Amino acid sequence: MQDAGPVAIVGAGIAGLTTALCLARQGFEAEIFEQADSLKEIGAGLQLSPNASRILIDLGLLPALEAVWSEPDSVALLDGRSLRTLASVPAGSYARKRWAAPYGVLHRTSLQKILLDAVAAEPHCRIHFGCRVESDAEAAIDRAMARPPSVIVGADGIWSRTRTSIPGAGAVQFSGNIAWRLMVQSSEATALLSEDRVTAFLGSNAHLVAYPIKEVGGFNLVAIVGGKAGGSVWVGKETEEGRRELATAFAGWHPKLRALLTSATAATYWPLCTVGDGAWHDGTRTILIGDAAHAMTPFAAQGAAMAIEDGRELALCLAESQDVPSAFARYDRARRSRIDRVRKRAAFNRFVYHARGPIRVGRDLVLALKTSESLAADLDWLYGYDAASAARLF
Ligand SMILES: Cc1cc2nc3c(=O)[nH]c(=O)nc-3n(C[C@H](O)[C@H](O)[C@H](O)COP(=O)(O)OP(=O)(O)OC[C@H]3O[C@@H](n4cnc5c(N)ncnc54)[C@H](O)[C@@H]3O)c2cc1C
């Protein structure tokens, strides 16, 4: 686009910060409006798959990531009752070779800080903290910026206010599951957890994922179970009743796993909501990305990865289209099928991870027949995806 004006971004989460950096690389000025006074500790751990790390590498962030993250050798699925290994997908150096980018795990705050430092060092980006955008996002942003923006990007998460400006946007729905995020010190993790792998323990109607967080010398645990909706409560602190419900959900599991859950600290409770199908943009100036557009369940650990891909593809579409409406249309075509496919994968993983009875038996048989190589090949479409080339196909 010639003579494009500045771009306003609502929200300095993973989506907003990545988008600002990608836009800056294309020569756009980006101004970010973030409601928080500063970026605080948010959530716990994060898995970054090669489709996302490839984009962060292009942004020059690999050395900063390598200083804080670990690259596990594998992602293993274990039976939550017997602790038997059901399947193992190679990662580590294999991921770097197969998908030409690393698979890393780190603290969410570390990623936010790396992105924020890069934004602060980028002359094309400005960030305003303590600026909450309310329902009439467009008018508020026009008032706040010296030059009205040519594009407003709503990267303000699942409870997006920007979404109210998009006719036909998707609605927030409770998924029926809640996630417990907990931490456990390495000394408490006994032989159950390994620093060399992401471990997913599977059981009826629940699963537990554990991976090392080098920065804190411990493991991040995510326990996903059926649960009650929490309204717009995105994150809640643990209560005695909640802890009891968590223990009940894992009652029949291996005693070592139950002991691990009991010893884990820093518990927070996340009702898992999604944003259903709907419009992502108004055709003229405002567009939604990341969780604001398509929050998904974390069964495929892809929400942040999709937010990062969104930022990359939106910047390319804006840079390489004649005008904003055609850039939005192109972005929509490029991202729709990808997001749909990833959502379906998350739903499939839920079915597989929480299987019970004969379905569980069938699952275990199928997994036993698969080699590590064929499990990895099943993920080529997901981890081998190159957002930059994909955007250019549309
Ligand atoms: C339990 C769990 C585990 C997960 N694990 C993974 C994983 O391993 N890998 C992965 O890829 N994904 C994972 N995800 C998904 C991932 O966390 C999200 O998809 C991702 O953080 C979304 O980023 P975002 O920037 O779109 O939204 P957010 O992170 O929600 O950021 C939105 C930002 O906008 C700001 N904001 C909100 N409203 C306003 C307003 N009105 N005005 C101004 N600013 C505003 C907020 O303060 C925030 O900074 C997981 C999710 C959960 C719940």
Short mmCIF file of C-alpha atoms and ligand atoms in Angstrom, two decimals:
data_model
loop_
_atom_site.label_atom_id
_atom_site.label_comp_id
_atom_site.label_asym_id
_atom_site.label_seq_id
_atom_site.Cartn_x
_atom_site.Cartn_y
_atom_site.Cartn_z
CA MET A 1 0.00 0.00 0.00
CA GLN A 2 1.35 3.45 -0.89
CA ASP A 3 1.28 6.26 1.69
CA ALA A 4 -0.43 4.07 4.26
CA GLY A 5 -1.26 5.91 7.46
CA PRO A 6 -0.36 4.61 10.89
CA VAL A 7 -1.90 1.46 12.31
CA ALA A 8 -3.50 1.46 15.77
CA ILE A 9 -3.36 -1.79 17.75
CA VAL A 10 -5.59 -2.39 20.76
CA GLY A 11 -3.88 -4.73 23.22
CA ALA A 12 -0.22 -5.53 23.94
CA GLY A 13 -0.57 -9.29 24.27
CA ILE A 14 1.30 -11.75 22.08
CA ALA A 15 -0.92 -10.86 19.09
CA GLY A 16 -0.61 -7.08 19.44
CA LEU A 17 3.15 -6.96 20.06
CA THR A 18 3.98 -9.42 17.25
CA THR A 19 1.76 -7.53 14.83
CA ALA A 20 3.44 -4.23 15.68
CA LEU A 21 6.87 -5.73 14.98
CA CYS A 22 5.74 -7.35 11.72
CA LEU A 23 4.14 -4.07 10.58
CA ALA A 24 7.28 -2.12 11.45
CA ARG A 25 9.35 -4.51 9.29
CA GLN A 26 7.04 -3.58 6.40
CA GLY A 27 7.57 0.14 7.01
CA PHE A 28 4.29 0.89 8.83
CA GLU A 29 4.06 3.07 11.94
CA ALA A 30 2.26 1.18 14.72
CA GLU A 31 0.79 2.59 17.94
CA ILE A 32 -0.31 0.13 20.62
CA PHE A 33 -2.94 0.95 23.26
CA GLU A 34 -2.79 -1.33 26.29
CA GLN A 35 -5.17 -1.14 29.24
CA ALA A 36 -2.64 -2.33 31.83
CA ASP A 37 -0.20 0.16 33.37
CA SER A 38 2.64 -2.24 32.64
CA LEU A 39 2.88 -5.81 31.41
CA LYS A 40 2.39 -7.95 34.48
CA GLU A 41 2.99 -11.64 35.04
CA ILE A 42 0.34 -13.36 32.95
CA GLY A 43 -0.48 -17.04 33.21
CA ALA A 44 2.31 -19.53 33.37
CA GLY A 45 4.06 -21.56 30.69
CA LEU A 46 3.76 -21.57 26.93
CA GLN A 47 4.70 -24.07 24.25
CA LEU A 48 5.91 -22.40 21.06
CA SER A 49 5.69 -24.69 18.08
CA PRO A 50 7.86 -24.29 14.94
CA ASN A 51 5.12 -22.53 12.93
CA ALA A 52 5.29 -19.71 15.51
CA SER A 53 9.01 -19.75 16.34
CA ARG A 54 9.79 -19.44 12.61
CA ILE A 55 8.12 -15.99 12.64
CA LEU A 56 9.89 -14.91 15.83
CA ILE A 57 13.20 -15.96 14.25
CA ASP A 58 12.44 -13.78 11.22
CA LEU A 59 11.89 -10.92 13.66
CA GLY A 60 15.43 -11.48 14.99
CA LEU A 61 14.28 -12.82 18.37
CA LEU A 62 15.96 -16.26 18.40
CA PRO A 63 18.99 -15.28 20.55
CA ALA A 64 16.68 -13.79 23.20
CA LEU A 65 14.44 -16.87 23.11
CA GLU A 66 17.37 -19.27 23.32
CA ALA A 67 18.61 -17.46 26.43
CA VAL A 68 15.43 -18.34 28.34
CA TRP A 69 13.63 -21.31 26.84
CA SER A 70 14.25 -25.05 26.65
CA GLU A 71 13.82 -27.22 23.61
CA PRO A 72 12.47 -30.57 24.84
CA ASP A 73 13.57 -33.69 22.95
CA SER A 74 10.01 -35.01 22.62
CA VAL A 75 6.31 -34.56 23.31
CA ALA A 76 5.17 -37.79 24.98
CA LEU A 77 1.65 -39.08 25.65
CA LEU A 78 1.37 -41.25 28.79
CA ASP A 79 -1.56 -43.13 30.32
CA GLY A 80 -2.56 -41.23 33.49
CA ARG A 81 -3.34 -44.41 35.44
CA SER A 82 -0.47 -46.72 34.52
CA LEU A 83 2.11 -44.11 33.40
CA ARG A 84 2.70 -46.28 30.32
CA THR A 85 4.04 -44.36 27.31
CA LEU A 86 1.44 -44.42 24.53
CA ALA A 87 3.25 -42.33 21.93
CA SER A 88 6.13 -39.94 21.54
CA VAL A 89 6.62 -37.23 18.94
CA PRO A 90 10.27 -36.20 18.53
CA ALA A 91 11.08 -32.51 19.01
CA GLY A 92 14.47 -30.93 19.95
CA SER A 93 17.01 -31.08 17.11
CA TYR A 94 14.57 -33.26 15.12
CA ALA A 95 12.03 -30.38 15.07
CA ARG A 96 14.67 -27.94 13.88
CA LYS A 97 15.49 -30.30 11.02
CA ARG A 98 12.01 -31.49 10.06
CA TRP A 99 10.13 -28.19 10.41
CA ALA A 100 13.12 -25.85 9.97
CA ALA A 101 12.36 -24.10 13.26
CA PRO A 102 12.57 -25.03 16.96
CA TYR A 103 9.91 -26.24 19.42
CA GLY A 104 10.44 -24.32 22.67
CA VAL A 105 8.82 -24.02 26.09
CA LEU A 106 9.14 -20.96 28.28
CA HIS A 107 7.40 -18.72 30.75
CA ARG A 108 4.76 -16.56 29.11
CA THR A 109 6.16 -13.47 30.81
CA SER A 110 9.53 -14.11 29.16
CA LEU A 111 7.97 -14.06 25.70
CA GLN A 112 6.00 -10.90 26.51
CA LYS A 113 9.21 -9.23 27.72
CA ILE A 114 11.18 -10.26 24.63
CA LEU A 115 8.45 -8.88 22.39
CA LEU A 116 8.09 -5.73 24.45
CA ASP A 117 11.85 -5.03 24.41
CA ALA A 118 11.83 -5.46 20.63
CA VAL A 119 8.88 -3.06 20.31
CA ALA A 120 10.65 -0.52 22.56
CA ALA A 121 13.76 -0.72 20.35
CA GLU A 122 11.77 -0.30 17.13
CA PRO A 123 11.49 3.35 16.03
CA HIS A 124 8.30 2.63 14.03
CA CYS A 125 6.42 1.43 17.15
CA ARG A 126 4.95 3.33 20.11
CA ILE A 127 3.18 1.84 23.06
CA HIS A 128 0.74 3.59 25.41
CA PHE A 129 0.12 1.83 28.72
CA GLY A 130 -2.88 2.56 30.93
CA CYS A 131 -5.10 3.20 27.85
CA ARG A 132 -8.22 1.08 27.99
CA VAL A 133 -10.27 1.28 24.81
CA GLU A 134 -14.03 1.12 25.43
CA SER A 135 -16.85 0.16 23.08
CA ASP A 136 -16.52 3.09 20.68
CA ALA A 137 -12.96 2.05 19.88
CA GLU A 138 -12.68 3.98 16.62
CA ALA A 139 -13.65 7.39 18.02
CA ALA A 140 -11.40 6.96 21.07
CA ILE A 141 -8.41 6.01 18.94
CA ASP A 142 -8.98 8.82 16.44
CA ARG A 143 -8.92 11.24 19.39
CA ALA A 144 -5.78 9.69 20.87
CA MET A 145 -3.61 9.70 17.74
CA ALA A 146 -2.10 12.71 16.03
CA ARG A 147 -3.04 11.27 12.61
CA PRO A 148 -6.15 9.05 12.31
CA PRO A 149 -5.04 5.47 11.68
CA SER A 150 -5.71 3.79 8.34
CA VAL A 151 -6.24 0.48 10.19
CA ILE A 152 -7.34 -0.45 13.72
CA VAL A 153 -6.27 -3.92 14.83
CA GLY A 154 -8.28 -5.40 17.69
CA ALA A 155 -5.76 -7.61 19.52
CA ASP A 156 -7.53 -7.20 22.85
CA GLY A 157 -8.08 -10.84 23.71
CA ILE A 158 -11.12 -12.97 24.27
CA TRP A 159 -13.21 -10.26 26.00
CA SER A 160 -12.39 -7.80 23.19
CA ARG A 161 -14.09 -4.40 23.21
CA THR A 162 -12.99 -3.79 19.62
CA ARG A 163 -15.15 -6.76 18.59
CA THR A 164 -18.28 -4.66 19.31
CA SER A 165 -17.36 -2.53 16.22
CA ILE A 166 -17.49 -5.54 13.89
CA PRO A 167 -20.99 -6.43 12.67
CA GLY A 168 -21.50 -10.22 12.69
CA ALA A 169 -18.44 -10.95 14.86
CA GLY A 170 -18.31 -14.32 16.63
CA ALA A 171 -19.60 -14.74 20.17
CA VAL A 172 -17.80 -15.98 23.29
CA GLN A 173 -18.86 -19.47 24.35
CA PHE A 174 -17.85 -21.55 27.36
CA SER A 175 -16.19 -24.78 26.17
CA GLY A 176 -17.31 -26.96 29.10
CA ASN A 177 -13.71 -27.32 30.29
CA ILE A 178 -11.59 -25.47 32.75
CA ALA A 179 -7.81 -25.36 32.94
CA TRP A 180 -5.85 -25.38 36.16
CA ARG A 181 -2.38 -23.94 35.84
CA LEU A 182 0.08 -24.87 38.54
CA MET A 183 3.82 -24.92 39.14
CA VAL A 184 5.95 -27.58 40.73
CA GLN A 185 9.61 -27.26 41.71
CA SER A 186 12.03 -29.63 39.96
CA SER A 187 12.94 -31.19 43.34
CA GLU A 188 9.26 -32.15 43.86
CA ALA A 189 8.83 -33.61 40.40
CA THR A 190 10.62 -36.89 41.21
CA ALA A 191 11.16 -39.24 38.30
CA LEU A 192 7.66 -38.58 36.96
CA LEU A 193 8.56 -35.55 34.89
CA SER A 194 11.55 -35.10 32.66
CA GLU A 195 13.21 -31.80 31.73
CA ASP A 196 13.78 -33.27 28.27
CA ARG A 197 10.16 -33.65 27.33
CA VAL A 198 6.67 -32.23 27.28
CA THR A 199 4.55 -34.88 28.97
CA ALA A 200 0.80 -35.20 28.47
CA PHE A 201 -0.88 -37.64 30.87
CA LEU A 202 -4.21 -38.78 29.44
CA GLY A 203 -7.32 -39.99 31.28
CA SER A 204 -11.12 -40.16 31.10
CA ASN A 205 -12.49 -36.62 30.78
CA ALA A 206 -9.24 -34.99 31.90
CA HIS A 207 -5.61 -34.61 30.99
CA LEU A 208 -2.50 -33.07 32.50
CA VAL A 209 0.36 -31.50 30.56
CA ALA A 210 3.75 -30.82 32.18
CA TYR A 211 6.84 -29.15 30.81
CA PRO A 212 9.96 -27.54 32.24
CA ILE A 213 10.23 -23.79 32.72
CA LYS A 214 13.95 -23.11 32.89
CA GLU A 215 13.49 -19.54 34.13
CA VAL A 216 11.89 -20.67 37.41
CA GLY A 217 13.65 -24.02 37.89
CA GLY A 218 10.43 -25.97 37.86
CA PHE A 219 7.62 -27.40 35.78
CA ASN A 220 4.47 -25.82 34.46
CA LEU A 221 1.41 -28.03 34.90
CA VAL A 222 -1.84 -27.54 32.99
CA ALA A 223 -4.70 -29.78 34.15
CA ILE A 224 -7.79 -29.66 31.95
CA VAL A 225 -11.04 -31.01 33.34
CA GLY A 226 -14.79 -30.59 32.84
CA GLY A 227 -16.12 -27.65 34.86
CA LYS A 228 -18.54 -24.78 35.34
CA ALA A 229 -18.60 -21.53 33.37
CA GLY A 230 -17.08 -18.55 35.11
CA GLY A 231 -18.81 -15.68 33.28
CA SER A 232 -16.20 -13.21 32.12
CA VAL A 233 -13.80 -14.36 34.85
CA TRP A 234 -10.76 -15.15 32.77
CA VAL A 235 -8.53 -16.21 35.59
CA GLY A 236 -9.39 -17.08 39.17
CA LYS A 237 -7.33 -17.84 42.26
CA GLU A 238 -7.51 -21.25 43.83
CA THR A 239 -10.00 -21.97 46.59
CA GLU A 240 -10.23 -24.98 48.90
CA GLU A 241 -13.37 -26.09 47.06
CA GLY A 242 -11.62 -25.75 43.69
CA ARG A 243 -8.67 -27.79 44.91
CA ARG A 244 -11.08 -30.49 46.10
CA GLU A 245 -12.77 -30.53 42.67
CA LEU A 246 -9.37 -30.86 41.01
CA ALA A 247 -8.43 -33.77 43.29
CA THR A 248 -11.79 -35.45 42.50
CA ALA A 249 -11.24 -35.11 38.74
CA PHE A 250 -7.94 -37.01 39.10
CA ALA A 251 -9.18 -39.48 41.76
CA GLY A 252 -8.52 -42.70 39.81
CA TRP A 253 -5.14 -41.61 38.46
CA HIS A 254 -1.72 -42.95 39.39
CA PRO A 255 -0.86 -42.07 43.03
CA LYS A 256 2.39 -40.37 41.96
CA LEU A 257 0.44 -38.02 39.71
CA ARG A 258 -2.09 -37.25 42.43
CA ALA A 259 0.75 -36.50 44.85
CA LEU A 260 2.31 -34.22 42.25
CA LEU A 261 -0.93 -32.26 41.88
CA THR A 262 -1.26 -31.94 45.66
CA SER A 263 2.27 -30.59 46.01
CA ALA A 264 1.91 -28.11 43.11
CA THR A 265 1.60 -24.42 43.98
CA ALA A 266 0.61 -21.12 42.35
CA ALA A 267 -2.68 -22.60 41.15
CA THR A 268 -4.91 -20.47 38.95
CA TYR A 269 -8.20 -21.46 37.44
CA TRP A 270 -9.12 -20.60 33.82
CA PRO A 271 -12.61 -21.28 32.43
CA LEU A 272 -11.87 -22.16 28.82
CA CYS A 273 -13.92 -20.07 26.41
CA THR A 274 -13.79 -19.81 22.66
CA VAL A 275 -14.88 -17.23 20.11
CA GLY A 276 -17.12 -18.89 17.53
CA ASP A 277 -17.24 -18.31 13.79
CA GLY A 278 -18.05 -14.80 12.69
CA ALA A 279 -16.77 -11.72 10.89
CA TRP A 280 -13.20 -10.63 11.64
CA HIS A 281 -13.33 -7.18 10.05
CA ASP A 282 -15.68 -4.39 9.02
CA GLY A 283 -14.42 -4.28 5.42
CA THR A 284 -13.00 -0.78 5.81
CA ARG A 285 -10.76 -0.03 8.78
CA THR A 286 -11.07 -2.35 11.78
CA ILE A 287 -9.94 -5.97 12.02
CA LEU A 288 -9.67 -8.55 14.82
CA ILE A 289 -6.76 -10.93 15.33
CA GLY A 290 -5.62 -13.48 17.92
CA ASP A 291 -8.02 -14.46 20.69
CA ALA A 292 -10.24 -11.44 19.93
CA ALA A 293 -11.08 -13.06 16.57
CA HIS A 294 -10.88 -16.81 17.18
CA ALA A 295 -9.96 -17.85 20.74
CA MET A 296 -9.72 -21.63 20.75
CA THR A 297 -9.33 -24.33 23.37
CA PRO A 298 -5.70 -25.11 24.26
CA PHE A 299 -5.86 -28.84 23.35
CA ALA A 300 -3.43 -28.32 20.45
CA ALA A 301 -1.41 -25.58 22.27
CA GLN A 302 -1.89 -23.29 19.29
CA GLY A 303 -3.73 -20.11 20.43
CA ALA A 304 -0.61 -17.97 20.79
CA ALA A 305 0.90 -19.56 17.67
CA MET A 306 -2.19 -18.53 15.69
CA ALA A 307 -1.95 -15.00 17.12
CA ILE A 308 1.68 -14.83 15.94
CA GLU A 309 0.77 -16.18 12.47
CA ASP A 310 -2.08 -13.64 12.28
CA GLY A 311 0.33 -10.76 12.92
CA ARG A 312 2.71 -11.91 10.22
CA GLU A 313 0.04 -12.46 7.59
CA LEU A 314 -1.86 -9.27 8.33
CA ALA A 315 1.31 -7.19 7.95
CA LEU A 316 2.10 -8.87 4.62
CA CYS A 317 -1.44 -8.46 3.31
CA LEU A 318 -1.46 -4.77 4.23
CA ALA A 319 1.97 -4.23 2.66
CA GLU A 320 1.20 -6.05 -0.57
CA SER A 321 -2.42 -5.02 -1.30
CA GLN A 322 -3.74 -1.96 -3.13
CA ASP A 323 -5.89 -0.74 -0.27
CA VAL A 324 -7.21 -1.71 3.15
CA PRO A 325 -10.44 -3.46 1.98
CA SER A 326 -8.53 -5.72 -0.40
CA ALA A 327 -5.88 -6.41 2.26
CA PHE A 328 -8.62 -7.45 4.72
CA ALA A 329 -10.29 -9.68 2.12
CA ARG A 330 -6.99 -11.34 1.29
CA TYR A 331 -6.13 -11.83 4.96
CA ASP A 332 -9.55 -13.38 5.58
CA ARG A 333 -9.12 -15.84 2.71
CA ALA A 334 -5.64 -16.78 3.89
CA ARG A 335 -6.48 -17.24 7.58
CA ARG A 336 -9.99 -18.78 7.56
CA SER A 337 -9.06 -22.26 6.40
CA ARG A 338 -5.96 -22.36 8.58
CA ILE A 339 -7.86 -21.37 11.73
CA ASP A 340 -10.66 -23.85 10.95
CA ARG A 341 -8.19 -26.66 10.53
CA VAL A 342 -6.37 -25.85 13.77
CA ARG A 343 -9.67 -25.62 15.68
CA LYS A 344 -10.60 -29.06 14.31
CA ARG A 345 -7.26 -30.43 15.44
CA ALA A 346 -7.87 -29.05 18.94
CA ALA A 347 -11.32 -30.73 18.99
CA PHE A 348 -9.75 -33.99 17.78
CA ASN A 349 -7.09 -33.83 20.49
CA ARG A 350 -9.79 -33.30 23.10
CA PHE A 351 -11.59 -36.42 21.88
CA VAL A 352 -8.38 -38.46 21.87
CA TYR A 353 -6.94 -37.16 25.16
CA HIS A 354 -10.14 -37.56 27.20
CA ALA A 355 -11.26 -40.86 25.63
CA ARG A 356 -12.77 -43.54 27.86
CA GLY A 357 -13.95 -47.15 27.55
CA PRO A 358 -13.67 -48.82 24.12
CA ILE A 359 -12.62 -45.56 22.45
CA ARG A 360 -9.64 -45.38 24.80
CA VAL A 361 -8.70 -48.98 23.98
CA GLY A 362 -8.94 -48.24 20.24
CA ARG A 363 -6.88 -45.08 20.68
CA ASP A 364 -4.11 -46.96 22.48
CA LEU A 365 -4.01 -49.63 19.76
CA VAL A 366 -3.79 -47.05 16.97
CA LEU A 367 -1.06 -45.10 18.79
CA ALA A 368 0.91 -48.31 19.42
CA LEU A 369 1.03 -48.93 15.65
CA LYS A 370 2.37 -45.48 14.83
CA THR A 371 6.07 -44.78 14.61
CA SER A 372 7.52 -41.51 15.93
CA GLU A 373 8.23 -40.61 12.32
CA SER A 374 4.59 -41.05 11.25
CA LEU A 375 3.33 -39.10 14.27
CA ALA A 376 5.64 -36.27 13.26
CA ALA A 377 4.49 -36.49 9.64
CA ASP A 378 0.87 -36.03 10.84
CA LEU A 379 1.95 -32.62 12.13
CA ASP A 380 3.75 -31.37 9.03
CA TRP A 381 0.75 -29.26 7.93
CA LEU A 382 0.67 -27.60 11.37
CA TYR A 383 4.32 -27.10 12.29
CA GLY A 384 5.69 -26.84 8.76
CA TYR A 385 3.35 -23.96 7.89
CA ASP A 386 5.14 -20.86 6.68
CA ALA A 387 2.86 -17.87 7.27
CA ALA A 388 4.85 -15.64 4.92
CA SER A 389 4.52 -18.00 1.93
CA ALA A 390 0.91 -18.85 2.80
CA ALA A 391 -0.19 -15.19 2.77
CA ARG A 392 1.31 -14.82 -0.72
CA LEU A 393 -0.85 -17.65 -2.10
CA PHE A 394 -4.04 -15.60 -1.70
C1 LIG B 1 -4.52 -22.97 29.88
C2 LIG B 1 -4.03 -22.39 28.58
C3 LIG B 1 -2.86 -22.88 28.03
C4 LIG B 1 -2.40 -22.38 26.81
N1 LIG B 1 -1.24 -22.87 26.26
C5 LIG B 1 -0.83 -22.43 25.06
C6 LIG B 1 0.38 -22.95 24.47
O1 LIG B 1 1.08 -23.77 25.09
N2 LIG B 1 0.73 -22.51 23.24
C7 LIG B 1 -0.03 -21.59 22.54
O2 LIG B 1 0.33 -21.24 21.38
N3 LIG B 1 -1.16 -21.07 23.08
C8 LIG B 1 -1.57 -21.45 24.32
N4 LIG B 1 -2.69 -20.91 24.88
C9 LIG B 1 -3.45 -19.86 24.15
C10 LIG B 1 -2.81 -18.48 24.32
O3 LIG B 1 -2.57 -18.21 25.68
C11 LIG B 1 -3.69 -17.38 23.75
O4 LIG B 1 -4.26 -17.79 22.54
C12 LIG B 1 -2.88 -16.10 23.50
O5 LIG B 1 -2.30 -15.64 24.71
C13 LIG B 1 -3.75 -15.02 22.90
O6 LIG B 1 -3.00 -13.83 22.75
P1 LIG B 1 -3.72 -12.46 22.41
O7 LIG B 1 -2.62 -11.46 22.32
O8 LIG B 1 -4.65 -12.64 21.26
O9 LIG B 1 -4.66 -12.15 23.67
P2 LIG B 1 -4.28 -11.79 25.17
O10 LIG B 1 -3.09 -12.54 25.61
O11 LIG B 1 -5.53 -11.93 25.96
O12 LIG B 1 -3.88 -10.25 25.15
C14 LIG B 1 -4.83 -9.21 25.04
C15 LIG B 1 -4.20 -7.90 25.51
O13 LIG B 1 -5.15 -6.85 25.29
C16 LIG B 1 -5.28 -6.07 26.46
N5 LIG B 1 -6.65 -5.51 26.45
C17 LIG B 1 -7.80 -6.20 26.64
N6 LIG B 1 -8.86 -5.37 26.54
C18 LIG B 1 -8.37 -4.14 26.27
C19 LIG B 1 -8.96 -2.87 26.05
N7 LIG B 1 -10.29 -2.73 26.07
N8 LIG B 1 -8.18 -1.79 25.81
C20 LIG B 1 -6.81 -1.93 25.77
N9 LIG B 1 -6.17 -3.11 25.99
C21 LIG B 1 -6.94 -4.21 26.21
C22 LIG B 1 -5.01 -7.05 27.59
O14 LIG B 1 -4.63 -6.37 28.79
C23 LIG B 1 -3.89 -7.91 27.01
O15 LIG B 1 -2.62 -7.32 27.22
C24 LIG B 1 -3.16 -21.38 26.12
C25 LIG B 1 -4.32 -20.89 26.70
C26 LIG B 1 -4.75 -21.37 27.91
C27 LIG B 1 -6.01 -20.82 28.52
#
